Coordinates of C-alpha atoms and ligand atoms in Angstrom, one line a residue:
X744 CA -6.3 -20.9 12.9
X745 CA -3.7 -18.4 14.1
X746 CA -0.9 -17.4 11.7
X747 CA 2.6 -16.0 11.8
X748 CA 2.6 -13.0 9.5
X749 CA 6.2 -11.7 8.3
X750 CA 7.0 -8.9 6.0
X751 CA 10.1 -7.7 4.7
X752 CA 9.8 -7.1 1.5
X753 CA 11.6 -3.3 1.4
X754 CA 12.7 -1.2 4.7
X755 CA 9.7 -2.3 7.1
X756 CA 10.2 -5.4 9.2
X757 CA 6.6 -6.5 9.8
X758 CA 5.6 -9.0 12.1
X759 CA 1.7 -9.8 12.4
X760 CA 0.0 -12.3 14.5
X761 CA -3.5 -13.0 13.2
X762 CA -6.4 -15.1 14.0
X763 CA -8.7 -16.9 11.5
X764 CA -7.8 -14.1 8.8
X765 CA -9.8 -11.6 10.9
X766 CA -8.4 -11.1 14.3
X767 CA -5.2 -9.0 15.0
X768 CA -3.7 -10.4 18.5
X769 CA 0.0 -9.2 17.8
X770 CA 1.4 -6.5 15.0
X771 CA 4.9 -5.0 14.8
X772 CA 6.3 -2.9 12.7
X773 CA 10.2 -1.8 12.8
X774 CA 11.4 0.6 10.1
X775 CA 14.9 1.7 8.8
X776 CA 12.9 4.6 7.2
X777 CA 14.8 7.2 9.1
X778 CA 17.9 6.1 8.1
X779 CA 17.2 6.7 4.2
X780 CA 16.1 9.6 4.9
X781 CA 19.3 11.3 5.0
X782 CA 19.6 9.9 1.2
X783 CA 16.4 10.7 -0.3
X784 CA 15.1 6.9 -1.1
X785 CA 15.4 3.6 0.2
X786 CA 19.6 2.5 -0.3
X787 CA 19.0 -1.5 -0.4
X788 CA 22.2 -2.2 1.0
X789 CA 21.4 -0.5 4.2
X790 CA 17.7 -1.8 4.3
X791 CA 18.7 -5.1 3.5
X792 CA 21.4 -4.7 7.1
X793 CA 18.7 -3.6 9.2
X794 CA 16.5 -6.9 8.4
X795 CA 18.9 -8.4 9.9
X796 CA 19.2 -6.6 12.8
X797 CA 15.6 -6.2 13.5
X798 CA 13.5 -9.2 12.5
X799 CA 14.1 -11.4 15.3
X800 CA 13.7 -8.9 18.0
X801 CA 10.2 -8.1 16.0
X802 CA 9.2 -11.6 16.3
X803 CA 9.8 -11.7 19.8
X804 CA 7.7 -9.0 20.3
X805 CA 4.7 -9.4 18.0
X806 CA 4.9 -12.6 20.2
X807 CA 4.9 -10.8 23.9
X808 CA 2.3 -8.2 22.3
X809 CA 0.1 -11.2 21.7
X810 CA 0.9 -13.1 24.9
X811 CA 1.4 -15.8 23.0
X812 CA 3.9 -18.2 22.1
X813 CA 5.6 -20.3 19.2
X814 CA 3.5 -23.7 20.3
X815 CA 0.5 -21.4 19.5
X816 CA 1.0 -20.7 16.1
X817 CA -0.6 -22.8 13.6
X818 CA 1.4 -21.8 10.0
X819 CA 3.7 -19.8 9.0
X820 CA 3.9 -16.8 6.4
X821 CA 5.6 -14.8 4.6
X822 CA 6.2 -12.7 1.7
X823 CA 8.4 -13.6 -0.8
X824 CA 8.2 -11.3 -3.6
X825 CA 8.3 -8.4 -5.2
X826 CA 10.6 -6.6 -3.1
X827 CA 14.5 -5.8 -2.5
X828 CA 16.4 -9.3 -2.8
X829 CA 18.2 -8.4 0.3
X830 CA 15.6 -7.2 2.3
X831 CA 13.7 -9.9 0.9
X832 CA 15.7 -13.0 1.6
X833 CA 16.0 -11.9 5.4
X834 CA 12.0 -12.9 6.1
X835 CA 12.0 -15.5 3.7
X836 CA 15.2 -17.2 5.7
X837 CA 13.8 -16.7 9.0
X838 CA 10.5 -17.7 7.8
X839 CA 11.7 -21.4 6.5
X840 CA 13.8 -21.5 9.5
X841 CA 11.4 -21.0 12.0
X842 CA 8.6 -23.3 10.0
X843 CA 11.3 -26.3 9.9
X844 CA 12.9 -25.7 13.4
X845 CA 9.1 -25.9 14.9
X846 CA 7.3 -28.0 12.0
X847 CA 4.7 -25.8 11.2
X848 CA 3.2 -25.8 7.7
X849 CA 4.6 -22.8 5.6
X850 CA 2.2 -20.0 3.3
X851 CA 4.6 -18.0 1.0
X852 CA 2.6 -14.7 -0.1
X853 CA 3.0 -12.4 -2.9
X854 CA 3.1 -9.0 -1.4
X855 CA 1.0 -7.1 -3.7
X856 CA -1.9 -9.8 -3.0
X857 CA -1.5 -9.1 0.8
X858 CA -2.0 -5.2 0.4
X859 CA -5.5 -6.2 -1.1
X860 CA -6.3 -8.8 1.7
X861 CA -5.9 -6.1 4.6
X862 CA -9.0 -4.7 3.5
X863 CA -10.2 -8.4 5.3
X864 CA -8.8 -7.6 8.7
X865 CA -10.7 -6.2 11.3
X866 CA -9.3 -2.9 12.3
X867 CA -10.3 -0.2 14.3
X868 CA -13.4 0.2 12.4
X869 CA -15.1 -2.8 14.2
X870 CA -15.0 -0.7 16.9
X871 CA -17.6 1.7 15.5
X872 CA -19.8 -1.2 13.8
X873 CA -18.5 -0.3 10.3
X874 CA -16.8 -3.2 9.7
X875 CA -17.8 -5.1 6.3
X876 CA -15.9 -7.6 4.9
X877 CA -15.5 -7.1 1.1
X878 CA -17.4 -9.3 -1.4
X879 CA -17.0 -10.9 -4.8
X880 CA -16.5 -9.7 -7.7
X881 CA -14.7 -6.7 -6.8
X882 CA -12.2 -4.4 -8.0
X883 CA -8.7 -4.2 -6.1
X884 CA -6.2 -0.9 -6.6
X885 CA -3.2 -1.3 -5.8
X886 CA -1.1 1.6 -4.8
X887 CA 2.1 1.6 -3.4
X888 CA 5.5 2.7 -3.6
X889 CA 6.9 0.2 -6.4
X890 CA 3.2 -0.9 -7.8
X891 CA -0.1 0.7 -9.3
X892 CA -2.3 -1.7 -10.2
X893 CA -6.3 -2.4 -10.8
X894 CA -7.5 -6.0 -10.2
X895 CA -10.5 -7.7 -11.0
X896 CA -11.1 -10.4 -7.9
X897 CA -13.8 -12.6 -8.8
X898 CA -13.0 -14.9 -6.0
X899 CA -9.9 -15.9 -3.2
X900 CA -6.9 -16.4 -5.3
X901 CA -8.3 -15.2 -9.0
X902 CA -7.2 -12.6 -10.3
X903 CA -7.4 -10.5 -13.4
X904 CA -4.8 -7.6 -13.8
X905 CA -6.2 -4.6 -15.7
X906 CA -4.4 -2.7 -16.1
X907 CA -1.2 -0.9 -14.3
X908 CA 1.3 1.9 -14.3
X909 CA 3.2 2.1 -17.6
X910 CA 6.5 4.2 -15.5
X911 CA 6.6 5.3 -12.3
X912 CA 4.3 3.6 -9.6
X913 CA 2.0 6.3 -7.6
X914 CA 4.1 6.1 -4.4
X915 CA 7.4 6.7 -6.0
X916 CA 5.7 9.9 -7.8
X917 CA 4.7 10.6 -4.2
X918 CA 8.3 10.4 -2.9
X919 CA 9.7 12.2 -6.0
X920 CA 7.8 15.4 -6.0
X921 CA 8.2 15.3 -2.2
X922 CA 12.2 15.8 -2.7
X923 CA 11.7 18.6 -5.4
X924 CA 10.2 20.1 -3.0
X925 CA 12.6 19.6 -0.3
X926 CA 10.4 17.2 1.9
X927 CA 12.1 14.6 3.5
X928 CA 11.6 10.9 2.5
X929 CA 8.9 9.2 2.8
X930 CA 7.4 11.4 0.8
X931 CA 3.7 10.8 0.7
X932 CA 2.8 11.6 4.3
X933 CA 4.3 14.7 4.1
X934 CA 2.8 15.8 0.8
X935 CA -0.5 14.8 2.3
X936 CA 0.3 17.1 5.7
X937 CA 1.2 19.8 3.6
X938 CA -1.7 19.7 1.0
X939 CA -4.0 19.2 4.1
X940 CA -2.3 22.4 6.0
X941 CA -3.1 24.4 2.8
X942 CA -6.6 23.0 2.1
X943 CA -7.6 24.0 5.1
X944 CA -5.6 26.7 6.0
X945 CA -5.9 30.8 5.4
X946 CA -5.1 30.4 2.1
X947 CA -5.6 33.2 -0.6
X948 CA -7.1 31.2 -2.5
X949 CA -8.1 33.7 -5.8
X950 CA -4.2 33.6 -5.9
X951 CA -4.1 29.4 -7.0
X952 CA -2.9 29.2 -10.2
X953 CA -1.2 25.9 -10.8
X954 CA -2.6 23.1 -12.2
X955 CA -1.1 19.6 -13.5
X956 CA -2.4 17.4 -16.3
X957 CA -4.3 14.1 -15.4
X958 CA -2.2 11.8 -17.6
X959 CA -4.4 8.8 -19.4
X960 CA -7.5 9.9 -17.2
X961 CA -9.9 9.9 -20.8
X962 CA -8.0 6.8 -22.1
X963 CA -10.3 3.8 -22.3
X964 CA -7.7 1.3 -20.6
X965 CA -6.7 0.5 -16.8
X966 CA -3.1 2.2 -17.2
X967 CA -1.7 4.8 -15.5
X968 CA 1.2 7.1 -16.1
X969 CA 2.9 9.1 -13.1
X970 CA 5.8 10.1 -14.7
X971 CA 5.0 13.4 -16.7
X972 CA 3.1 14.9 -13.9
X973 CA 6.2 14.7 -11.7
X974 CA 8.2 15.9 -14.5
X975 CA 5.3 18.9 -15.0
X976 CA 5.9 20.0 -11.1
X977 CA 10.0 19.7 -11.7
X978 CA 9.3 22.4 -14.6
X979 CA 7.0 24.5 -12.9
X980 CA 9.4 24.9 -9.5
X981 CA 12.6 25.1 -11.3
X982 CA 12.0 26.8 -14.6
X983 CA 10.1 29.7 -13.4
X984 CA 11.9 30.3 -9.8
X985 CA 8.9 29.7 -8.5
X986 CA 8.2 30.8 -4.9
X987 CA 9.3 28.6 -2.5
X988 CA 6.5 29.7 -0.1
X989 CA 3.7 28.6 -2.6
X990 CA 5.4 24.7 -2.0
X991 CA 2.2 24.0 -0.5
X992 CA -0.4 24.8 -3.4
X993 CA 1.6 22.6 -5.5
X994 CA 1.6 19.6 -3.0
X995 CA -1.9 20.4 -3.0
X996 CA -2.6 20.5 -6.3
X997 CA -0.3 17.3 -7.0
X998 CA -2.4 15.1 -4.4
X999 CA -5.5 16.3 -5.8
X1000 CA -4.2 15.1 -9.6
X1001 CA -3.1 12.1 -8.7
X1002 CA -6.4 10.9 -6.7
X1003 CA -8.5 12.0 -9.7
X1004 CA -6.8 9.7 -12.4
X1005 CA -7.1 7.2 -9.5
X1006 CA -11.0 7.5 -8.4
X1007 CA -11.8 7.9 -12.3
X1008 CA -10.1 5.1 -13.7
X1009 CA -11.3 3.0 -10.6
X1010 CA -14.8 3.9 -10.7
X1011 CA -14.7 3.0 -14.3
X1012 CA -13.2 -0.5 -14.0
X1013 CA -16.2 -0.9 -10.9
X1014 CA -18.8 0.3 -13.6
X1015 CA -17.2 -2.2 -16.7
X1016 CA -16.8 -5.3 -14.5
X1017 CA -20.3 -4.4 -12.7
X1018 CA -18.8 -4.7 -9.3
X1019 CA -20.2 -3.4 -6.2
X1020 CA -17.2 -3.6 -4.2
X1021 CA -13.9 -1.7 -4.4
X1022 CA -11.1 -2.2 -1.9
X1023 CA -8.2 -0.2 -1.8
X1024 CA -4.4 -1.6 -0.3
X1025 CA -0.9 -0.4 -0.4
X1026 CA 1.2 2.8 1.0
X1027 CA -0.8 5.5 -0.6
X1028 CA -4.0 4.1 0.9
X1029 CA -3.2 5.5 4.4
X1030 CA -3.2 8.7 2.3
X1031 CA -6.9 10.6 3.8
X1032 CA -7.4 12.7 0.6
X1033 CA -7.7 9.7 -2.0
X1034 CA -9.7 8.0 0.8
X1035 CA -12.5 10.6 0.9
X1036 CA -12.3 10.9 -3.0
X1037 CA -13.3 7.3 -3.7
X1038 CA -15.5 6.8 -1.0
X1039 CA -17.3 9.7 -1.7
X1040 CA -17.7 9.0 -5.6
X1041 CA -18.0 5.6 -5.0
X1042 CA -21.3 6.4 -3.0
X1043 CA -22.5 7.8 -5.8
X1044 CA -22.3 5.2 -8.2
X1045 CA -24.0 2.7 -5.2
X1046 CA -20.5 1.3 -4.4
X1047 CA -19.1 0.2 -1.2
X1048 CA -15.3 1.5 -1.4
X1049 CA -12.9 -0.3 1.5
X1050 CA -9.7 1.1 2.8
X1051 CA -7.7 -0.9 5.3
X1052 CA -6.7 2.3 7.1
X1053 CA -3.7 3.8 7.8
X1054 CA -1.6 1.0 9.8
X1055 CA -2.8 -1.2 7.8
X1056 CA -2.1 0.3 4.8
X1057 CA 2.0 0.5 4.6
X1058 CA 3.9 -2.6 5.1
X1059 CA 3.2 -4.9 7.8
X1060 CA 3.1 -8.1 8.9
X1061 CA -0.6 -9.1 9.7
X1062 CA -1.3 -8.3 6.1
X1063 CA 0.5 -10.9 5.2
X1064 CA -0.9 -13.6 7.7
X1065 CA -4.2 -12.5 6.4
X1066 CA -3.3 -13.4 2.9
X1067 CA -2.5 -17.0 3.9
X1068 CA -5.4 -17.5 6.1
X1069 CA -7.5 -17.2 3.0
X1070 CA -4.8 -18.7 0.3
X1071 CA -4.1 -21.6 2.4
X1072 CA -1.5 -22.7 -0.2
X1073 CA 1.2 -24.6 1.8
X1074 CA 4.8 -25.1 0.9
X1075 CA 7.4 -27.3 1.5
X1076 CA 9.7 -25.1 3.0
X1077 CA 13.2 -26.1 1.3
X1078 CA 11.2 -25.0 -1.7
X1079 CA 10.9 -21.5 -1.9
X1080 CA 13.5 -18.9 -2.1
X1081 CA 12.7 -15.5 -2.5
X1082 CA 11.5 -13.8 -5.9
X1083 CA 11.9 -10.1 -6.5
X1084 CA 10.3 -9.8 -9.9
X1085 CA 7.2 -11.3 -8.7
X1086 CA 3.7 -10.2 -10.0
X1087 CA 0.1 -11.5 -10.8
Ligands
KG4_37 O1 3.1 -0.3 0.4 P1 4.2 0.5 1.0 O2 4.3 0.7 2.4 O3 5.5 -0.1 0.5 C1 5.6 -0.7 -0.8 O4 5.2 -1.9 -1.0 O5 6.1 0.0 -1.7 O6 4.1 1.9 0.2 C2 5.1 2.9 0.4 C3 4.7 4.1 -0.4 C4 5.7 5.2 -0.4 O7 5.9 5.7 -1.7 C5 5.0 6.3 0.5 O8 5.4 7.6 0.1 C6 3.6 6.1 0.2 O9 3.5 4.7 0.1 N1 2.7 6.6 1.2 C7 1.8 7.6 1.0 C8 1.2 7.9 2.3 N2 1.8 7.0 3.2 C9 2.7 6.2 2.6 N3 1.5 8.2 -0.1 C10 0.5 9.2 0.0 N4 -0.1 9.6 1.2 C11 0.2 8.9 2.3 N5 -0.3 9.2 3.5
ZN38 ZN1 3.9 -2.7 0.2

């Protein structure tokens, strides 16, 4: 079964062409990223403008990556929530109008459950024999740039929230401290190039001094709270004019907070729900640091821990052909409109 994939639930325009849930034969990406730049975050008015502009030129070419064409596609899907309602309601359109105009059967996705299911693609690590598809139950985190979330998955489509961020979500914490900083937006990657130049650079490193809480790490619940370690990094570089030119230790020293309360409050959901699968899905899973944290501990406690790897990590649209490969839930298409709010 090959499925139509489209994403554009925020300022990616996604386009993924996938085969039996697995097999990637088209997947493109188009981003107005660059243009929020200039404002520090995503502006939805402008994201919501470039939907428009790019989603039928990304169809077109997920299509000519592929070589194939619209009488090959079995379904059609797409996400319709959560997201920005104008950025939103751009896939959802196109996605109706396209599954009406050529009568293919319609999935609607939920986002958040198509970051966990691109831990079921195979990526790049089939190449190198390493591929393993994820088994039941497991434990899903969710990290992205408007979510944190832990997920028990006992099977396809069941789904047990845990537990979740009680302020900001781990991406936007991500994106915050980056512009305290005075990195440019998004701000993940660059916090993770930085903290990598410093790790491994010719640091003094008797001269590291700063260190951040690990909000709710001892707390015996799935929550997470982001908020008060971003507001200890905007007190420690604005109160004390720190140095600019120790920016680095404290992007360091951030990352390495944040994937600490993440790998400990993971591994302890794996250990409550006696799982021996973790997989990992959303923006701050391309992020290297937190991959080699939870792998690495995971091992330890006998667990196989699954990223999807970077491209498949941020927005895109095979993720969310993948989703409906394994939902299969079909829809008339005059009957869904796009839902922001969406959750589990
Ligand atoms: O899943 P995603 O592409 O969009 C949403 O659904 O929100 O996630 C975007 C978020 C942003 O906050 C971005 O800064 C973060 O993912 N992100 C990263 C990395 N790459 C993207 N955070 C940490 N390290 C990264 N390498
Ligand atoms: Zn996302």
């Amino acid at each position: 079964m090959i499925i139509l994939g489209i994403e554009s639930t925020c300022d990616e325009t996604g386009v993924g062409i996938v085969r039996n849930g697995r097999e990637i034969l088209g997947n493109v990406v188009a981003s107005s990223s660059e243009m929020h730049k200039a404002y520090g975050g995503i502006v939805p008015e402008v994201a919501a403008r470039e939907q428009v502009k790019a989603i039928i030129p990304t169809v077109d070419r997920a299509f000519s990556e592929s070589g194939l064409e619209m009488q090959d596609v079995d379904a059609i899907a797409v996400s319709y929530g959560p997201g920005l309602i104008g950025s939103l309601l751009i896939g959802v359109e196109t996605a109706k109008t396209l599954a009406l105009v050529f009568n293919k059967p319609l999935v609607a996705v939920n986002h958040l459950v198509a970051h966990v299911y691109a831990n079921w693609i195979n990526n790049e690590k089939l190449d190198t024999g390493n591929f393993k598809l994820p088994e039941f139950p497991l434990i899903a985190l969710i990290v992205s740039g408007g979510h944190t979330d832990l997920i028990l998955m006992k099977d396809h489509n069941k789904f047990q929230w845990l537990g979740g961020t009680l302020d900001d979500a781990c991406g936007e914490a991500f994106d915050k401290v980056a512009r305290v900083l005075g990195f440019s937006y998004p701000g993940g990657p660059e916090i993770e190039k930085i903290a990598s130049n410093f790790q491994t650079g010719n640091w003094k490193l008797e001269t590291r001094n700063v260190k951040f809480p690990r909000p709710m790490i001892a707390e015996d619940n799935f929550d997470f709270s982001f908020s008060g370690l971003k507001t200890a990094v905007v007190n420690l570089v604005s109160r004390n004019k720190f140095p600019e030119n120790r920016y680095p230790e404290v992007a360091y020293e951030f990352q390495n907070a944040v994937c600490d309360v993440l790998v400990k409050k993971t591994l302890r959901a794996a250990e409550k729900y006696k799982v021996k699968y973790v997989v990992v899905g959303g923006g701050v899973a391309a992020n290297a640091a937190l991959e080699n944290a939870l792998v690495s501990e995971g091992r330890k406690n006998n667990l196989q821990v699954l990223f999807p790897g970077k491209n498949l990590s941020v927005d895109n649209g095979a993720m969310i052909a993948t989703a409906a490969y394994w939902q299969k839930r079909f829809v008339n298409p005059l009957s869904i409109s796009a839902n922001p709010g969406l959750y589990f």
